[in-house]
Amino acid sequence: MLAMNYRGPYRVRTEQRPMPEIQHPEDAIVRVTRTCICGSDLHLYHGMVPDTRVGSTFGHEFTGVVEEVGSLVQNLKVGDHVLVPFNIACGRCNFCKQGLYGNCHEANTMSTAVGSIFGYSHTAGGFDGGQAEYVRVPYADVGPTVIPKDMDPEDAVMLTDVVPTGYQAAEMAGIKKGDTVVVFGAGPIGIMAARCAWFFGPARVIIIDQLDYRLEFAQNYAKCEAYNFKDYEDPVLFIKKITDWYGADVCIDAVGCEADGNPLQTFTGRTLMMQAGSATALQWAINSVKKGGIVSIVGVYGPPFNMIPAGNILNKGITIRANQASVKRLLPKLIEHVQAGRLNPKDLITHRVPLEEAADAYRLFSSKLDNCIKTVLIPSTKS
Amino acid sequence: MNITNEKFKHIPGWGIDADPENEPTYPMKKYTGDDHKRSDYERADQQKQEILLLKSPERPAISRVFGTTVPPSGLSGAIRRYAFHYSEDKIRHWIPLILADRIQVWEGLLNDLKRGYIPNIVAERGWNIEWKHNPKGMVKKIAIATSLGFLICCTLRKKKK
Ligand SMILES: NC(=O)c1ccc[n+]([C@@H]2O[C@H](COP(=O)([O-])OP(=O)(O)OC[C@H]3O[C@@H](n4cnc5c(N)ncnc54)[C@H](O)[C@@H]3O)[C@@H](O)[C@H]2O)c1
Ligand SMILES: [Zn+2]
Ligand SMILES: [Zn+2]
């Protein structure tokens, strides 16, 4: 089968690999119909995530048709068209049982801090991902969800990560009616977070990025205010100014470890890798939220440590809430939002590319070329 | 779980303000109290281990399922095995892993050549698409890279003299 294959930082190709096999009675083999490239994949592509082994296949956002099921699988049958949450979760450990499917304790041998994610390095479990014609899906009775008949398959693939992550970013922010929400990052995740923030009744939603095409898109799609931080010498001061010198009620970090905007963070975090990426957006979030405010983090950081203003978290009494999205927990609610027409996730998709062209697709998304927001890879074995 | 004031009756006021809703992860977490049972929870069958699997020292046993492609091998594999002697708290765990990642890039190249495959680096790096959409940026990047390389060469030569 054809699969994406990581060869090193900024180097990927597609090539033939052995078909995945059932290795556990609760596994399924899924023939992939659509698979997206995520901002998280860029952290792998740029060599920022430790234990990203050469020869791995990435891809944690995919839909597909069930081709084979293990002997203990009960909820899925061959031929089902499913959307597969990006988290691999057992459904039985204390974390899964409490709805924390992004923190399952029985799917990652390599790390206890990190849950398990398809195609996301050995630090996240060492599973191959869905940027391939076929993929092994462990705990097939827990995550995979049959795509409702009337749902557009492109909406379905966006429900594997982008929609739940954006929604959870807003949910964790604890937004109260009348709040001012500031979202850092106008990638798919930030745009979806800004859109979902409105579900909680804020008075203002503001999005910050450096790319005008994305800000313009966000303004239309998420009906929010949009500002380019490059236009302001001091973005934190600017946010203070536009929030009556009070600070935002809540801030959302939808950027993660490859933030721009602060040369010291960029140099120490991305050039020298002396910290787990640059924490500029998180620093800005902490410094622009009000006293007693909430900072919600969905932007991904590596495991060791980052430079953030810990003193200000203390002095301002800030609450920090963060997690990998718990896709499975949120799916019923979000499927309803999509079916009711309150959310149109497929509108974020700007590029549809054959799986064979994964190398170009990665570069295009990484360099933010051709006004790219979200790319879907389509295997030729789709139908 | 099943903790009664009986057990703590010698502590005045024990538990009088407990509020199960006041949980930093509410409403994300459906609090069950099972955390207090620690690692005593129901588990799936164990996937058969037929490859070398590196286990975080912070867990007692391997997880019930795991990925099996790209087990550690070669020099990078030896470095990864070293890294897994240390917990996730230690920089001695993470830096060697990054080092191993970089070394494995060269091992990957060698393996390609060994099986008679010459990788198309230009295509793998997506330079065509960058050139198509961002020729100016690419020229700039190449100029910076060559001048940096030139500078390094010059300083090395001077040092040798
Ligand atoms: N927690 C989760 O479950 C989860 C799931 C998916 C993605 N993520 C993470 O969310 C983040 C965003 O993902 P994406 O797909 O939208 O990525 P993306 O690369 O498309 O978007 C990131 C955006 O941030 C902007 N940016 C850079 N520095 C900034 C700064 N200092 N302030 C404001 N904006 C800045 C960039 O210009 C870019 O538009 C990534 O870190 C990704 O790993 C987390
Ligand atoms: Zn993703
Ligand atoms: Zn679990």
PDB file of N, CA and C in Angstrom, chain B residues 37-126:
ATOM      1  N   LYS B  37      -8.522   4.889  43.169  1.00  0.00           N
ATOM      2  CA  LYS B  37      -8.228   3.449  43.061  1.00  0.00           C
ATOM      3  C   LYS B  37      -6.889   3.237  42.364  1.00  0.00           C
ATOM      4  N   ARG B  38      -6.270   4.369  41.977  1.00  0.00           N
ATOM      5  CA  ARG B  38      -4.974   4.289  41.318  1.00  0.00           C
ATOM      6  C   ARG B  38      -5.003   3.376  40.093  1.00  0.00           C
ATOM      7  N   SER B  39      -4.007   2.503  39.991  1.00  0.00           N
ATOM      8  CA  SER B  39      -3.892   1.728  38.747  1.00  0.00           C
ATOM      9  C   SER B  39      -4.751   0.475  38.732  1.00  0.00           C
ATOM     10  N   ASP B  40      -5.700   0.416  39.635  1.00  0.00           N
ATOM     11  CA  ASP B  40      -6.562  -0.750  39.694  1.00  0.00           C
ATOM     12  C   ASP B  40      -7.799  -0.504  38.820  1.00  0.00           C
ATOM     13  N   TYR B  41      -7.665  -0.695  37.514  1.00  0.00           N
ATOM     14  CA  TYR B  41      -8.795  -0.521  36.606  1.00  0.00           C
ATOM     15  C   TYR B  41      -8.820  -1.662  35.594  1.00  0.00           C
ATOM     16  N   GLU B  42      -9.956  -1.764  34.895  1.00  0.00           N
ATOM     17  CA  GLU B  42     -10.120  -2.850  33.933  1.00  0.00           C
ATOM     18  C   GLU B  42      -9.212  -2.617  32.721  1.00  0.00           C
ATOM     19  N   ARG B  43      -8.597  -3.679  32.244  1.00  0.00           N
ATOM     20  CA  ARG B  43      -7.688  -3.528  31.108  1.00  0.00           C
ATOM     21  C   ARG B  43      -8.055  -4.473  29.973  1.00  0.00           C
ATOM     22  N   ALA B  44      -7.673  -4.080  28.773  1.00  0.00           N
ATOM     23  CA  ALA B  44      -7.855  -4.947  27.612  1.00  0.00           C
ATOM     24  C   ALA B  44      -6.842  -6.091  27.659  1.00  0.00           C
ATOM     25  N   ASP B  45      -6.961  -7.051  26.727  1.00  0.00           N
ATOM     26  CA  ASP B  45      -5.934  -8.089  26.598  1.00  0.00           C
ATOM     27  C   ASP B  45      -4.603  -7.438  26.256  1.00  0.00           C
ATOM     28  N   GLN B  46      -3.521  -8.159  26.544  1.00  0.00           N
ATOM     29  CA  GLN B  46      -2.202  -7.619  26.214  1.00  0.00           C
ATOM     30  C   GLN B  46      -1.829  -7.953  24.772  1.00  0.00           C
ATOM     31  N   GLN B  47      -1.480  -6.924  23.983  1.00  0.00           N
ATOM     32  CA  GLN B  47      -0.940  -7.171  22.636  1.00  0.00           C
ATOM     33  C   GLN B  47       0.388  -7.906  22.779  1.00  0.00           C
ATOM     34  N   LYS B  48       0.608  -8.916  21.905  1.00  0.00           N
ATOM     35  CA  LYS B  48       1.830  -9.702  21.980  1.00  0.00           C
ATOM     36  C   LYS B  48       3.032  -8.840  21.621  1.00  0.00           C
ATOM     37  N   GLN B  49       4.079  -8.935  22.422  1.00  0.00           N
ATOM     38  CA  GLN B  49       5.253  -8.105  22.150  1.00  0.00           C
ATOM     39  C   GLN B  49       6.282  -8.902  21.360  1.00  0.00           C
ATOM     40  N   GLU B  50       6.424  -8.561  20.087  1.00  0.00           N
ATOM     41  CA  GLU B  50       7.377  -9.293  19.249  1.00  0.00           C
ATOM     42  C   GLU B  50       8.528  -8.421  18.782  1.00  0.00           C
ATOM     43  N   ILE B  51       8.518  -7.161  19.202  1.00  0.00           N
ATOM     44  CA  ILE B  51       9.588  -6.236  18.812  1.00  0.00           C
ATOM     45  C   ILE B  51      10.157  -5.603  20.069  1.00  0.00           C
ATOM     46  N   LEU B  52      11.293  -4.937  19.909  1.00  0.00           N
ATOM     47  CA  LEU B  52      11.863  -4.212  21.045  1.00  0.00           C
ATOM     48  C   LEU B  52      11.044  -2.954  21.290  1.00  0.00           C
ATOM     49  N   LEU B  53      10.534  -2.845  22.505  1.00  0.00           N
ATOM     50  CA  LEU B  53       9.676  -1.725  22.861  1.00  0.00           C
ATOM     51  C   LEU B  53      10.353  -0.992  24.012  1.00  0.00           C
ATOM     52  N   LEU B  54      10.560   0.302  23.856  1.00  0.00           N
ATOM     53  CA  LEU B  54      11.192   1.054  24.941  1.00  0.00           C
ATOM     54  C   LEU B  54      10.107   1.611  25.843  1.00  0.00           C
ATOM     55  N   LYS B  55      10.234   1.344  27.142  1.00  0.00           N
ATOM     56  CA  LYS B  55       9.180   1.695  28.087  1.00  0.00           C
ATOM     57  C   LYS B  55       9.615   2.859  28.964  1.00  0.00           C
ATOM     58  N   SER B  56       8.731   3.814  29.141  1.00  0.00           N
ATOM     59  CA  SER B  56       9.018   4.896  30.082  1.00  0.00           C
ATOM     60  C   SER B  56       9.226   4.299  31.463  1.00  0.00           C
ATOM     61  N   PRO B  57      10.323   4.676  32.148  1.00  0.00           N
ATOM     62  CA  PRO B  57      10.533   4.142  33.504  1.00  0.00           C
ATOM     63  C   PRO B  57       9.444   4.591  34.467  1.00  0.00           C
ATOM     64  N   GLU B  58       8.599   5.515  34.035  1.00  0.00           N
ATOM     65  CA  GLU B  58       7.541   5.994  34.919  1.00  0.00           C
ATOM     66  C   GLU B  58       6.308   5.099  34.910  1.00  0.00           C
ATOM     67  N   ARG B  59       6.334   4.011  34.122  1.00  0.00           N
ATOM     68  CA  ARG B  59       5.198   3.091  34.213  1.00  0.00           C
ATOM     69  C   ARG B  59       5.666   1.686  34.587  1.00  0.00           C
ATOM     70  N   PRO B  60       4.783   0.934  35.287  1.00  0.00           N
ATOM     71  CA  PRO B  60       5.208  -0.386  35.761  1.00  0.00           C
ATOM     72  C   PRO B  60       5.312  -1.406  34.635  1.00  0.00           C
ATOM     73  N   ALA B  61       4.499  -1.264  33.597  1.00  0.00           N
ATOM     74  CA  ALA B  61       4.482  -2.265  32.531  1.00  0.00           C
ATOM     75  C   ALA B  61       4.128  -1.584  31.218  1.00  0.00           C
ATOM     76  N   ILE B  62       4.328  -2.297  30.118  1.00  0.00           N
ATOM     77  CA  ILE B  62       3.982  -1.722  28.818  1.00  0.00           C
ATOM     78  C   ILE B  62       2.466  -1.537  28.718  1.00  0.00           C
ATOM     79  N   SER B  63       2.044  -0.670  27.813  1.00  0.00           N
ATOM     80  CA  SER B  63       0.610  -0.442  27.631  1.00  0.00           C
ATOM     81  C   SER B  63       0.003  -1.642  26.896  1.00  0.00           C
ATOM     82  N   ARG B  64      -1.315  -1.790  26.980  1.00  0.00           N
ATOM     83  CA  ARG B  64      -1.967  -2.972  26.409  1.00  0.00           C
ATOM     84  C   ARG B  64      -1.882  -3.024  24.891  1.00  0.00           C
ATOM     85  N   VAL B  65      -1.835  -1.870  24.231  1.00  0.00           N
ATOM     86  CA  VAL B  65      -1.556  -1.863  22.787  1.00  0.00           C
ATOM     87  C   VAL B  65      -0.392  -0.927  22.523  1.00  0.00           C
ATOM     88  N   PHE B  66       0.279  -1.119  21.400  1.00  0.00           N
ATOM     89  CA  PHE B  66       1.406  -0.262  21.040  1.00  0.00           C
ATOM     90  C   PHE B  66       1.657  -0.380  19.544  1.00  0.00           C
ATOM     91  N   GLY B  67       2.382   0.607  18.996  1.00  0.00           N
ATOM     92  CA  GLY B  67       2.748   0.566  17.583  1.00  0.00           C
ATOM     93  C   GLY B  67       3.957  -0.323  17.389  1.00  0.00           C
ATOM     94  N   THR B  68       4.068  -0.933  16.221  1.00  0.00           N
ATOM     95  CA  THR B  68       5.150  -1.898  16.030  1.00  0.00           C
ATOM     96  C   THR B  68       6.099  -1.538  14.894  1.00  0.00           C
ATOM     97  N   THR B  69       5.772  -0.492  14.115  1.00  0.00           N
ATOM     98  CA  THR B  69       6.700  -0.165  13.030  1.00  0.00           C
ATOM     99  C   THR B  69       7.863   0.646  13.589  1.00  0.00           C
ATOM    100  N   VAL B  70       8.956   0.626  12.874  1.00  0.00           N
ATOM    101  CA  VAL B  70      10.201   1.308  13.254  1.00  0.00           C
ATOM    102  C   VAL B  70      10.646   1.081  14.707  1.00  0.00           C
ATOM    103  N   PRO B  71      10.906  -0.188  15.075  1.00  0.00           N
ATOM    104  CA  PRO B  71      11.533  -0.407  16.383  1.00  0.00           C
ATOM    105  C   PRO B  71      12.965   0.144  16.346  1.00  0.00           C
ATOM    106  N   PRO B  72      13.557   0.439  17.517  1.00  0.00           N
ATOM    107  CA  PRO B  72      14.895   1.035  17.518  1.00  0.00           C
ATOM    108  C   PRO B  72      15.930   0.111  16.877  1.00  0.00           C
ATOM    109  N   SER B  73      16.836   0.681  16.085  1.00  0.00           N
ATOM    110  CA  SER B  73      17.888  -0.129  15.468  1.00  0.00           C
ATOM    111  C   SER B  73      19.099   0.753  15.211  1.00  0.00           C
ATOM    112  N   GLY B  74      20.241   0.145  14.999  1.00  0.00           N
ATOM    113  CA  GLY B  74      21.458   0.865  14.648  1.00  0.00           C
ATOM    114  C   GLY B  74      21.950   1.763  15.774  1.00  0.00           C
ATOM    115  N   LEU B  75      22.778   2.733  15.391  1.00  0.00           N
ATOM    116  CA  LEU B  75      23.337   3.651  16.374  1.00  0.00           C
ATOM    117  C   LEU B  75      22.220   4.478  17.026  1.00  0.00           C
ATOM    118  N   SER B  76      21.282   4.947  16.198  1.00  0.00           N
ATOM    119  CA  SER B  76      20.184   5.742  16.762  1.00  0.00           C
ATOM    120  C   SER B  76      19.406   4.904  17.769  1.00  0.00           C
ATOM    121  N   GLY B  77      19.260   3.627  17.483  1.00  0.00           N
ATOM    122  CA  GLY B  77      18.532   2.732  18.387  1.00  0.00           C
ATOM    123  C   GLY B  77      19.250   2.588  19.722  1.00  0.00           C
ATOM    124  N   ALA B  78      20.595   2.493  19.646  1.00  0.00           N
ATOM    125  CA  ALA B  78      21.382   2.371  20.882  1.00  0.00           C
ATOM    126  C   ALA B  78      21.207   3.624  21.729  1.00  0.00           C
ATOM    127  N   ILE B  79      21.195   4.782  21.071  1.00  0.00           N
ATOM    128  CA  ILE B  79      21.023   6.045  21.809  1.00  0.00           C
ATOM    129  C   ILE B  79      19.619   6.097  22.427  1.00  0.00           C
ATOM    130  N   ARG B  80      18.630   5.640  21.668  1.00  0.00           N
ATOM    131  CA  ARG B  80      17.266   5.643  22.218  1.00  0.00           C
ATOM    132  C   ARG B  80      17.178   4.730  23.444  1.00  0.00           C
ATOM    133  N   ARG B  81      17.851   3.567  23.356  1.00  0.00           N
ATOM    134  CA  ARG B  81      17.813   2.649  24.511  1.00  0.00           C
ATOM    135  C   ARG B  81      18.413   3.325  25.744  1.00  0.00           C
ATOM    136  N   TYR B  82      19.500   4.079  25.536  1.00  0.00           N
ATOM    137  CA  TYR B  82      20.125   4.825  26.638  1.00  0.00           C
ATOM    138  C   TYR B  82      19.119   5.828  27.218  1.00  0.00           C
ATOM    139  N   ALA B  83      18.470   6.557  26.308  1.00  0.00           N
ATOM    140  CA  ALA B  83      17.555   7.622  26.750  1.00  0.00           C
ATOM    141  C   ALA B  83      16.464   7.069  27.673  1.00  0.00           C
ATOM    142  N   PHE B  84      16.014   5.845  27.368  1.00  0.00           N
ATOM    143  CA  PHE B  84      14.894   5.287  28.129  1.00  0.00           C
ATOM    144  C   PHE B  84      15.299   4.729  29.493  1.00  0.00           C
ATOM    145  N   HIS B  85      16.583   4.925  29.862  1.00  0.00           N
ATOM    146  CA  HIS B  85      16.947   4.628  31.249  1.00  0.00           C
ATOM    147  C   HIS B  85      16.501   5.737  32.177  1.00  0.00           C
ATOM    148  N   TYR B  86      16.150   6.885  31.581  1.00  0.00           N
ATOM    149  CA  TYR B  86      15.838   8.053  32.413  1.00  0.00           C
ATOM    150  C   TYR B  86      14.376   8.447  32.275  1.00  0.00           C
ATOM    151  N   SER B  87      13.846   9.002  33.342  1.00  0.00           N
ATOM    152  CA  SER B  87      12.420   9.347  33.366  1.00  0.00           C
ATOM    153  C   SER B  87      12.152  10.533  32.453  1.00  0.00           C
ATOM    154  N   GLU B  88      10.871  10.797  32.238  1.00  0.00           N
ATOM    155  CA  GLU B  88      10.461  11.902  31.374  1.00  0.00           C
ATOM    156  C   GLU B  88      10.797  13.257  31.991  1.00  0.00           C
ATOM    157  N   ASP B  89      11.208  13.250  33.235  1.00  0.00           N
ATOM    158  CA  ASP B  89      11.600  14.501  33.896  1.00  0.00           C
ATOM    159  C   ASP B  89      12.993  14.951  33.455  1.00  0.00           C
ATOM    160  N   LYS B  90      13.792  14.003  32.990  1.00  0.00           N
ATOM    161  CA  LYS B  90      15.210  14.268  32.783  1.00  0.00           C
ATOM    162  C   LYS B  90      15.522  14.740  31.373  1.00  0.00           C
ATOM    163  N   ILE B  91      16.381  15.725  31.297  1.00  0.00           N
ATOM    164  CA  ILE B  91      16.848  16.202  30.007  1.00  0.00           C
ATOM    165  C   ILE B  91      17.705  15.104  29.347  1.00  0.00           C
ATOM    166  N   ARG B  92      18.286  14.222  30.184  1.00  0.00           N
ATOM    167  CA  ARG B  92      19.056  13.075  29.671  1.00  0.00           C
ATOM    168  C   ARG B  92      18.158  12.088  28.913  1.00  0.00           C
ATOM    169  N   HIS B  93      16.872  12.235  29.097  1.00  0.00           N
ATOM    170  CA  HIS B  93      15.932  11.420  28.327  1.00  0.00           C
ATOM    171  C   HIS B  93      15.688  12.072  26.958  1.00  0.00           C
ATOM    172  N   TRP B  94      15.430  13.368  26.944  1.00  0.00           N
ATOM    173  CA  TRP B  94      14.935  14.014  25.726  1.00  0.00           C
ATOM    174  C   TRP B  94      16.030  14.402  24.740  1.00  0.00           C
ATOM    175  N   ILE B  95      17.150  14.923  25.234  1.00  0.00           N
ATOM    176  CA  ILE B  95      18.207  15.365  24.298  1.00  0.00           C
ATOM    177  C   ILE B  95      18.756  14.181  23.488  1.00  0.00           C
ATOM    178  N   PRO B  96      19.059  13.048  24.140  1.00  0.00           N
ATOM    179  CA  PRO B  96      19.516  11.905  23.344  1.00  0.00           C
ATOM    180  C   PRO B  96      18.483  11.469  22.294  1.00  0.00           C
ATOM    181  N   LEU B  97      17.199  11.605  22.610  1.00  0.00           N
ATOM    182  CA  LEU B  97      16.178  11.206  21.626  1.00  0.00           C
ATOM    183  C   LEU B  97      16.247  12.105  20.388  1.00  0.00           C
ATOM    184  N   ILE B  98      16.427  13.409  20.619  1.00  0.00           N
ATOM    185  CA  ILE B  98      16.544  14.335  19.481  1.00  0.00           C
ATOM    186  C   ILE B  98      17.805  13.996  18.681  1.00  0.00           C
ATOM    187  N   LEU B  99      18.894  13.711  19.408  1.00  0.00           N
ATOM    188  CA  LEU B  99      20.147  13.352  18.749  1.00  0.00           C
ATOM    189  C   LEU B  99      19.941  12.096  17.894  1.00  0.00           C
ATOM    190  N   ALA B 100      19.274  11.109  18.476  1.00  0.00           N
ATOM    191  CA  ALA B 100      19.003   9.866  17.748  1.00  0.00           C
ATOM    192  C   ALA B 100      18.166  10.156  16.493  1.00  0.00           C
ATOM    193  N   ASP B 101      17.189  11.049  16.621  1.00  0.00           N
ATOM    194  CA  ASP B 101      16.356  11.407  15.463  1.00  0.00           C
ATOM    195  C   ASP B 101      17.237  11.927  14.329  1.00  0.00           C
ATOM    196  N   ARG B 102      18.189  12.785  14.673  1.00  0.00           N
ATOM    197  CA  ARG B 102      19.043  13.388  13.642  1.00  0.00           C
ATOM    198  C   ARG B 102      19.975  12.344  13.028  1.00  0.00           C
ATOM    199  N   ILE B 103      20.525  11.465  13.874  1.00  0.00           N
ATOM    200  CA  ILE B 103      21.418  10.419  13.366  1.00  0.00           C
ATOM    201  C   ILE B 103      20.663   9.472  12.448  1.00  0.00           C
ATOM    202  N   GLN B 104      19.410   9.216  12.808  1.00  0.00           N
ATOM    203  CA  GLN B 104      18.631   8.266  12.001  1.00  0.00           C
ATOM    204  C   GLN B 104      18.358   8.789  10.593  1.00  0.00           C
ATOM    205  N   VAL B 105      18.415  10.113  10.422  1.00  0.00           N
ATOM    206  CA  VAL B 105      18.258  10.667   9.081  1.00  0.00           C
ATOM    207  C   VAL B 105      19.357  10.121   8.171  1.00  0.00           C
ATOM    208  N   TRP B 106      20.594  10.087   8.695  1.00  0.00           N
ATOM    209  CA  TRP B 106      21.729   9.565   7.914  1.00  0.00           C
ATOM    210  C   TRP B 106      21.617   8.059   7.737  1.00  0.00           C
ATOM    211  N   GLU B 107      21.178   7.366   8.785  1.00  0.00           N
ATOM    212  CA  GLU B 107      20.968   5.913   8.655  1.00  0.00           C
ATOM    213  C   GLU B 107      19.920   5.638   7.578  1.00  0.00           C
ATOM    214  N   GLY B 108      18.898   6.487   7.544  1.00  0.00           N
ATOM    215  CA  GLY B 108      17.851   6.327   6.536  1.00  0.00           C
ATOM    216  C   GLY B 108      18.400   6.491   5.133  1.00  0.00           C
ATOM    217  N   LEU B 109      19.276   7.495   4.961  1.00  0.00           N
ATOM    218  CA  LEU B 109      19.897   7.722   3.655  1.00  0.00           C
ATOM    219  C   LEU B 109      20.729   6.510   3.242  1.00  0.00           C
ATOM    220  N   LEU B 110      21.542   6.015   4.191  1.00  0.00           N
ATOM    221  CA  LEU B 110      22.385   4.848   3.914  1.00  0.00           C
ATOM    222  C   LEU B 110      21.540   3.639   3.516  1.00  0.00           C
ATOM    223  N   ASN B 111      20.452   3.415   4.264  1.00  0.00           N
ATOM    224  CA  ASN B 111      19.572   2.286   3.953  1.00  0.00           C
ATOM    225  C   ASN B 111      18.983   2.408   2.554  1.00  0.00           C
ATOM    226  N   ASP B 112      18.586   3.642   2.203  1.00  0.00           N
ATOM    227  CA  ASP B 112      18.073   3.878   0.846  1.00  0.00           C
ATOM    228  C   ASP B 112      19.119   3.451  -0.175  1.00  0.00           C
ATOM    229  N   LEU B 113      20.349   3.943   0.004  1.00  0.00           N
ATOM    230  CA  LEU B 113      21.411   3.668  -0.969  1.00  0.00           C
ATOM    231  C   LEU B 113      21.726   2.178  -1.015  1.00  0.00           C
ATOM    232  N   LYS B 114      21.722   1.539   0.176  1.00  0.00           N
ATOM    233  CA  LYS B 114      22.024   0.108   0.259  1.00  0.00           C
ATOM    234  C   LYS B 114      21.071  -0.706  -0.595  1.00  0.00           C
ATOM    235  N   ARG B 115      19.790  -0.283  -0.617  1.00  0.00           N
ATOM    236  CA  ARG B 115      18.840  -1.046  -1.431  1.00  0.00           C
ATOM    237  C   ARG B 115      18.743  -0.457  -2.833  1.00  0.00           C
ATOM    238  N   GLY B 116      19.761   0.352  -3.189  1.00  0.00           N
ATOM    239  CA  GLY B 116      19.853   0.855  -4.555  1.00  0.00           C
ATOM    240  C   GLY B 116      18.832   1.926  -4.893  1.00  0.00           C
ATOM    241  N   TYR B 117      18.345   2.636  -3.870  1.00  0.00           N
ATOM    242  CA  TYR B 117      17.353   3.676  -4.111  1.00  0.00           C
ATOM    243  C   TYR B 117      17.979   5.040  -3.844  1.00  0.00           C
ATOM    244  N   ILE B 118      17.979   5.888  -4.863  1.00  0.00           N
ATOM    245  CA  ILE B 118      18.527   7.235  -4.649  1.00  0.00           C
ATOM    246  C   ILE B 118      17.368   8.193  -4.393  1.00  0.00           C
ATOM    247  N   PRO B 119      17.275   8.676  -3.142  1.00  0.00           N
ATOM    248  CA  PRO B 119      16.127   9.538  -2.826  1.00  0.00           C
ATOM    249  C   PRO B 119      16.182  10.859  -3.588  1.00  0.00           C
ATOM    250  N   ASN B 120      15.028  11.298  -4.025  1.00  0.00           N
ATOM    251  CA  ASN B 120      14.919  12.572  -4.726  1.00  0.00           C
ATOM    252  C   ASN B 120      14.693  13.673  -3.683  1.00  0.00           C
ATOM    253  N   ILE B 121      15.818  14.207  -3.199  1.00  0.00           N
ATOM    254  CA  ILE B 121      15.741  15.140  -2.056  1.00  0.00           C
ATOM    255  C   ILE B 121      14.933  16.384  -2.417  1.00  0.00           C
ATOM    256  N   VAL B 122      15.080  16.842  -3.652  1.00  0.00           N
ATOM    257  CA  VAL B 122      14.359  18.046  -4.076  1.00  0.00           C
ATOM    258  C   VAL B 122      12.848  17.818  -3.956  1.00  0.00           C
ATOM    259  N   ALA B 123      12.415  16.651  -4.428  1.00  0.00           N
ATOM    260  CA  ALA B 123      10.981  16.333  -4.354  1.00  0.00           C
ATOM    261  C   ALA B 123      10.555  16.117  -2.903  1.00  0.00           C
ATOM    262  N   GLU B 124      11.382  15.393  -2.133  1.00  0.00           N
ATOM    263  CA  GLU B 124      11.024  15.116  -0.740  1.00  0.00           C
ATOM    264  C   GLU B 124      10.885  16.402   0.060  1.00  0.00           C
ATOM    265  N   ARG B 125      11.687  17.391  -0.276  1.00  0.00           N
ATOM    266  CA  ARG B 125      11.626  18.663   0.450  1.00  0.00           C
ATOM    267  C   ARG B 125      10.567  19.604  -0.121  1.00  0.00           C
ATOM    268  N   GLY B 126       9.915  19.209  -1.204  1.00  0.00           N
ATOM    269  CA  GLY B 126       8.866  20.030  -1.793  1.00  0.00           C
ATOM    270  C   GLY B 126       9.383  21.357  -2.336  1.00  0.00           C
TER     271      GLY B 126
END
